[in-house]
Tab-separated table of C-alpha atoms in Angstrom:
chain	number	residue	atom	x	y	z
A	928	UNK	CA	1.157	-0.550	7.502
A	929	UNK	CA	4.308	-2.117	8.728
A	930	UNK	CA	3.649	-2.309	12.406
A	931	UNK	CA	-0.106	-2.405	12.905
A	932	UNK	CA	-3.447	-1.457	11.429
A	933	UNK	CA	-3.276	1.411	13.919
A	934	UNK	CA	-4.088	5.057	13.641
A	935	UNK	CA	-4.569	5.318	9.940
A	936	UNK	CA	-6.609	8.447	10.494
A	937	UNK	CA	-7.879	9.690	13.803
A	938	UNK	CA	-6.485	8.637	17.147
A	939	UNK	CA	-7.967	5.148	17.667
A	940	UNK	CA	-8.745	3.259	14.509
A	941	UNK	CA	-7.049	0.140	15.906
A	942	UNK	CA	-4.476	-0.773	18.572
A	943	UNK	CA	-0.778	-0.679	17.768
A	944	UNK	CA	0.413	-4.256	17.181
A	945	UNK	CA	3.938	-4.659	15.748
A	946	UNK	CA	4.359	-7.010	12.796
A	947	UNK	CA	6.540	-10.070	13.234
A	948	UNK	CA	9.800	-10.537	11.381
A	949	UNK	CA	8.161	-13.231	9.273
A	950	UNK	CA	5.675	-10.720	7.882
A	951	UNK	CA	8.470	-8.356	6.900
A	952	UNK	CA	10.400	-11.151	5.221
A	953	UNK	CA	7.393	-12.306	3.201
A	954	UNK	CA	6.464	-8.738	2.254
A	955	UNK	CA	9.940	-7.939	0.938
A	956	UNK	CA	10.061	-11.214	-0.939
A	957	UNK	CA	6.777	-10.391	-2.668
A	958	UNK	CA	7.578	-6.740	-3.397
A	959	UNK	CA	11.034	-7.495	-4.858
A	960	UNK	CA	12.263	-3.971	-4.107
A	961	UNK	CA	15.385	-2.353	-5.557
A	962	UNK	CA	17.254	0.886	-4.779
A	963	UNK	CA	15.154	2.637	-7.428
A	964	UNK	CA	11.901	1.945	-5.540
A	965	UNK	CA	10.017	4.191	-3.143
A	966	UNK	CA	8.038	2.210	-0.582
A	967	UNK	CA	5.153	3.921	1.231
A	968	UNK	CA	3.782	2.672	4.554
A	969	UNK	CA	0.629	4.531	5.618
A	970	UNK	CA	0.305	4.191	9.370
A	971	UNK	CA	3.913	3.096	9.709
A	972	UNK	CA	3.966	2.680	13.491
A	973	UNK	CA	7.594	2.365	14.617
A	974	UNK	CA	8.837	2.159	10.989
A	975	UNK	CA	10.170	-1.377	11.252
A	976	UNK	CA	9.001	-2.279	7.732
A	977	UNK	CA	10.662	0.757	6.146
A	978	UNK	CA	13.908	0.304	8.057
A	979	UNK	CA	14.018	-3.395	7.202
A	980	UNK	CA	13.376	-2.634	3.524
A	981	UNK	CA	16.112	0.012	3.444
A	982	UNK	CA	18.620	-2.332	5.093
A	983	UNK	CA	17.835	-5.301	2.885
A	984	UNK	CA	17.201	-3.672	-0.510
A	985	UNK	CA	18.397	-0.059	-0.458
A	986	UNK	CA	14.887	1.134	-1.333
A	987	UNK	CA	13.785	4.529	-0.106
A	988	UNK	CA	10.872	4.581	2.341
A	989	UNK	CA	8.196	7.077	3.317
A	990	UNK	CA	6.164	6.445	6.449
A	991	UNK	CA	3.133	8.400	7.594
A	992	UNK	CA	1.951	8.113	11.197
A	993	UNK	CA	-0.795	10.012	13.022
A	994	UNK	CA	0.342	9.163	16.543
A	995	UNK	CA	3.083	11.476	17.762
A	996	UNK	CA	4.497	8.953	20.229
A	997	UNK	CA	4.874	6.376	17.460
A	998	UNK	CA	6.552	8.978	15.262
A	999	UNK	CA	9.165	9.470	17.992
A	1000	UNK	CA	9.666	5.711	18.247
A	1001	UNK	CA	10.059	5.489	14.483
A	1002	UNK	CA	12.630	8.271	14.439
A	1003	UNK	CA	14.532	6.649	17.311
A	1004	UNK	CA	14.604	3.327	15.452
A	1005	UNK	CA	15.956	5.048	12.349
A	1006	UNK	CA	18.689	6.780	14.354
A	1007	UNK	CA	19.792	3.484	15.904
A	1008	UNK	CA	19.800	1.717	12.552
A	1009	UNK	CA	21.647	4.652	10.973
A	1010	UNK	CA	24.536	4.059	13.360
A	1011	UNK	CA	24.465	0.354	12.464
A	1012	UNK	CA	23.828	0.431	8.725
A	1013	UNK	CA	23.389	4.023	7.549
A	1014	UNK	CA	19.685	3.951	6.634
A	1015	UNK	CA	18.759	7.421	7.908
A	1016	UNK	CA	18.984	9.069	4.489
A	1017	UNK	CA	16.712	6.412	2.991
A	1018	UNK	CA	13.716	6.658	5.352
A	1019	UNK	CA	11.463	9.681	5.798
A	1020	UNK	CA	8.858	9.698	8.584
A	1021	UNK	CA	6.008	12.196	8.371
A	1022	UNK	CA	3.772	13.046	11.305
A	1023	UNK	CA	0.322	13.540	9.832
A	1024	UNK	CA	-2.871	12.196	8.339
A	1025	UNK	CA	-2.494	9.420	5.780
A	1026	UNK	CA	-5.372	10.907	3.806
A	1027	UNK	CA	-3.384	14.076	3.189
A	1028	UNK	CA	-0.027	12.678	2.068
A	1029	UNK	CA	1.185	12.960	-1.534
A	1030	UNK	CA	1.573	9.461	-3.018
A	1031	UNK	CA	2.812	10.439	-6.467
A	1032	UNK	CA	6.362	9.157	-5.928
A	1033	UNK	CA	5.291	5.718	-4.698
A	1034	UNK	CA	6.303	2.620	-6.635
A	1035	UNK	CA	5.298	0.174	-3.887
A	1036	UNK	CA	2.996	0.184	-0.852
A	1037	UNK	CA	2.699	-1.965	2.227
A	1038	UNK	CA	-0.870	-2.002	3.534
A	1039	UNK	CA	-1.622	-3.400	6.972
A	1040	UNK	CA	-5.003	-1.731	7.198
A	1041	UNK	CA	-8.428	-2.617	8.497
A	1042	UNK	CA	-11.081	-2.803	5.732
A	1043	UNK	CA	-12.403	0.642	6.602
A	1044	UNK	CA	-8.916	2.041	6.168
A	1045	UNK	CA	-8.633	0.615	2.664
A	1046	UNK	CA	-11.960	2.204	1.737
A	1047	UNK	CA	-10.932	5.567	3.194
A	1048	UNK	CA	-7.752	5.575	1.143
A	1049	UNK	CA	-9.367	4.871	-2.227
A	1050	UNK	CA	-9.480	8.602	-3.122
A	1051	UNK	CA	-5.715	8.738	-2.557
A	1052	UNK	CA	-5.216	6.267	-5.377
A	1053	UNK	CA	-7.378	8.550	-7.509
A	1054	UNK	CA	-4.794	11.287	-6.958
A	1055	UNK	CA	-1.993	8.888	-7.809
A	1056	UNK	CA	-3.698	8.018	-11.093
A	1057	UNK	CA	-4.490	11.581	-12.132
A	1058	UNK	CA	-0.991	12.813	-11.300
A	1059	UNK	CA	0.423	10.297	-13.786
A	1060	UNK	CA	-1.831	11.480	-16.623
A	1061	UNK	CA	-3.975	8.359	-16.805
A	1062	UNK	CA	-7.401	9.044	-18.319
A	1063	UNK	CA	-10.138	6.861	-16.873
A	1064	UNK	CA	-13.770	6.761	-18.048
A	1065	UNK	CA	-16.066	5.267	-15.427
A	1066	UNK	CA	-19.409	5.583	-13.668
A	1067	UNK	CA	-19.382	7.362	-10.328
A	1068	UNK	CA	-20.702	4.257	-8.565
A	1069	UNK	CA	-17.577	2.330	-9.521
A	1070	UNK	CA	-15.083	5.167	-9.059
A	1071	UNK	CA	-13.098	3.780	-6.121
A	1072	UNK	CA	-12.151	0.363	-7.393
A	1073	UNK	CA	-11.641	1.486	-10.978
A	1074	UNK	CA	-9.147	4.119	-9.862
A	1075	UNK	CA	-7.354	1.687	-7.607
A	1076	UNK	CA	-7.252	-0.708	-10.539
A	1077	UNK	CA	-5.674	1.961	-12.735
A	1078	UNK	CA	-3.035	2.605	-10.073
A	1079	UNK	CA	-2.242	-1.099	-10.202
A	1080	UNK	CA	-1.839	-0.850	-13.967
A	1081	UNK	CA	0.864	1.772	-13.396
A	1082	UNK	CA	2.996	-0.941	-11.783
A	1083	UNK	CA	2.501	0.340	-8.259
A	1084	UNK	CA	2.894	-2.900	-6.304
A	1085	UNK	CA	0.778	-3.448	-3.221
A	1086	UNK	CA	1.394	-5.945	-0.459
A	1087	UNK	CA	-1.373	-6.394	2.098
A	1088	UNK	CA	-1.129	-8.165	5.421
A	1089	UNK	CA	-4.204	-9.721	7.024
A	1090	UNK	CA	-6.861	-7.894	4.962
A	1091	UNK	CA	-7.160	-8.053	1.180
A	1092	UNK	CA	-8.189	-5.444	-1.411
A	1093	UNK	CA	-11.871	-6.068	-2.235
A	1094	UNK	CA	-12.442	-7.303	-5.763
A	1095	UNK	CA	-8.839	-8.192	-6.569
A	1096	UNK	CA	-7.237	-11.582	-7.007
A	1097	UNK	CA	-3.617	-11.503	-5.789
A	1098	UNK	CA	-0.716	-12.417	-8.035
A	1099	UNK	CA	1.070	-14.222	-5.228
A	1100	UNK	CA	0.723	-14.766	-1.513
A	1101	UNK	CA	2.469	-16.140	1.541
A	1102	UNK	CA	1.138	-17.350	4.885
A	1103	UNK	CA	2.500	-16.186	8.228
A	1104	UNK	CA	1.052	-17.900	11.301
A	1105	UNK	CA	-2.176	-18.611	9.463
A	1106	UNK	CA	-2.573	-15.087	8.051
A	1107	UNK	CA	-2.124	-14.128	4.411
A	1108	UNK	CA	0.458	-11.709	3.031
A	1109	UNK	CA	-0.724	-10.895	-0.507
A	1110	UNK	CA	0.842	-9.259	-3.558
A	1111	UNK	CA	-1.199	-7.205	-6.024
A	1112	UNK	CA	0.563	-5.894	-9.122
A	1113	UNK	CA	0.149	-5.375	-12.861
A	1114	UNK	CA	-0.733	-9.057	-13.323
A	1115	UNK	CA	-3.443	-9.121	-10.648
A	1116	UNK	CA	-6.952	-9.946	-11.786
A	1117	UNK	CA	-9.710	-7.417	-11.150
A	1118	UNK	CA	-12.930	-9.141	-10.084
A	1119	UNK	CA	-15.757	-6.570	-9.966
A	1120	UNK	CA	-18.061	-6.991	-6.995
A	1121	UNK	CA	-21.261	-5.790	-8.696
A	1122	UNK	CA	-20.105	-4.666	-12.106
A	1123	UNK	CA	-23.211	-5.572	-14.089
A	1124	UNK	CA	-25.548	-3.641	-11.821
A	1125	UNK	CA	-24.083	-0.167	-12.112
A	1126	UNK	CA	-21.092	0.322	-14.366
A	1127	UNK	CA	-20.766	1.406	-17.951
A	1128	UNK	CA	-19.286	-0.530	-20.843
A	1129	UNK	CA	-16.160	1.591	-20.406
A	1130	UNK	CA	-15.240	0.335	-16.948
A	1131	UNK	CA	-11.978	-1.515	-16.382
A	1132	UNK	CA	-13.607	-4.948	-16.259
A	1133	UNK	CA	-15.536	-4.478	-19.496
A	1134	UNK	CA	-12.428	-3.111	-21.193
A	1135	UNK	CA	-10.485	-6.194	-20.107
A	1136	UNK	CA	-13.203	-8.454	-21.470
A	1137	UNK	CA	-13.133	-6.639	-24.815
A	1138	UNK	CA	-9.338	-6.983	-24.988
A	1139	UNK	CA	-9.607	-10.730	-24.367
A	1140	UNK	CA	-12.126	-11.126	-27.171
A	1141	UNK	CA	-10.110	-9.096	-29.723
């Protein structure tokens, strides 16, 4: 979420609080976007992250925002920046529920979400995995994190601001005014929270351990 952990789903998940320029700079540095990338921002607020990414890297952006007033602000920002730098064709803002959006074209995601928001979105990563023909064998109790882990293995890069992804060790991180901006990608380590208590020998963690021992 580029501008706040606001309005992920429902009208008042959190207040709208725009991200500082330092956050955007660190996020782009970590994501290392190119014109071939598609950056998703779920709960994009006024779209400042997507516009900044388009201006600096040429990456396409898709923002989803529940709040209609923020959608209008995002569209107004894009129109202004289009006159300055021609980014309008690169950024698409969708007024709707983040839980309903199709993520299959994403190559990178910016997540400024409260912990509950991350948990709510886990099934979306399931759809991302299945749409790319990845077969996962797991216990139902571990379904969320295993599927998110498989999405990571597809080289979908995630940058989180403020809150981390439970059970993952970031590849890299920056600090902005005492708050972490973290990168999770194909090199990130998966650290299961309670793997031994519920999962099968076919879960992602056990598979990684077998690969290390081979």
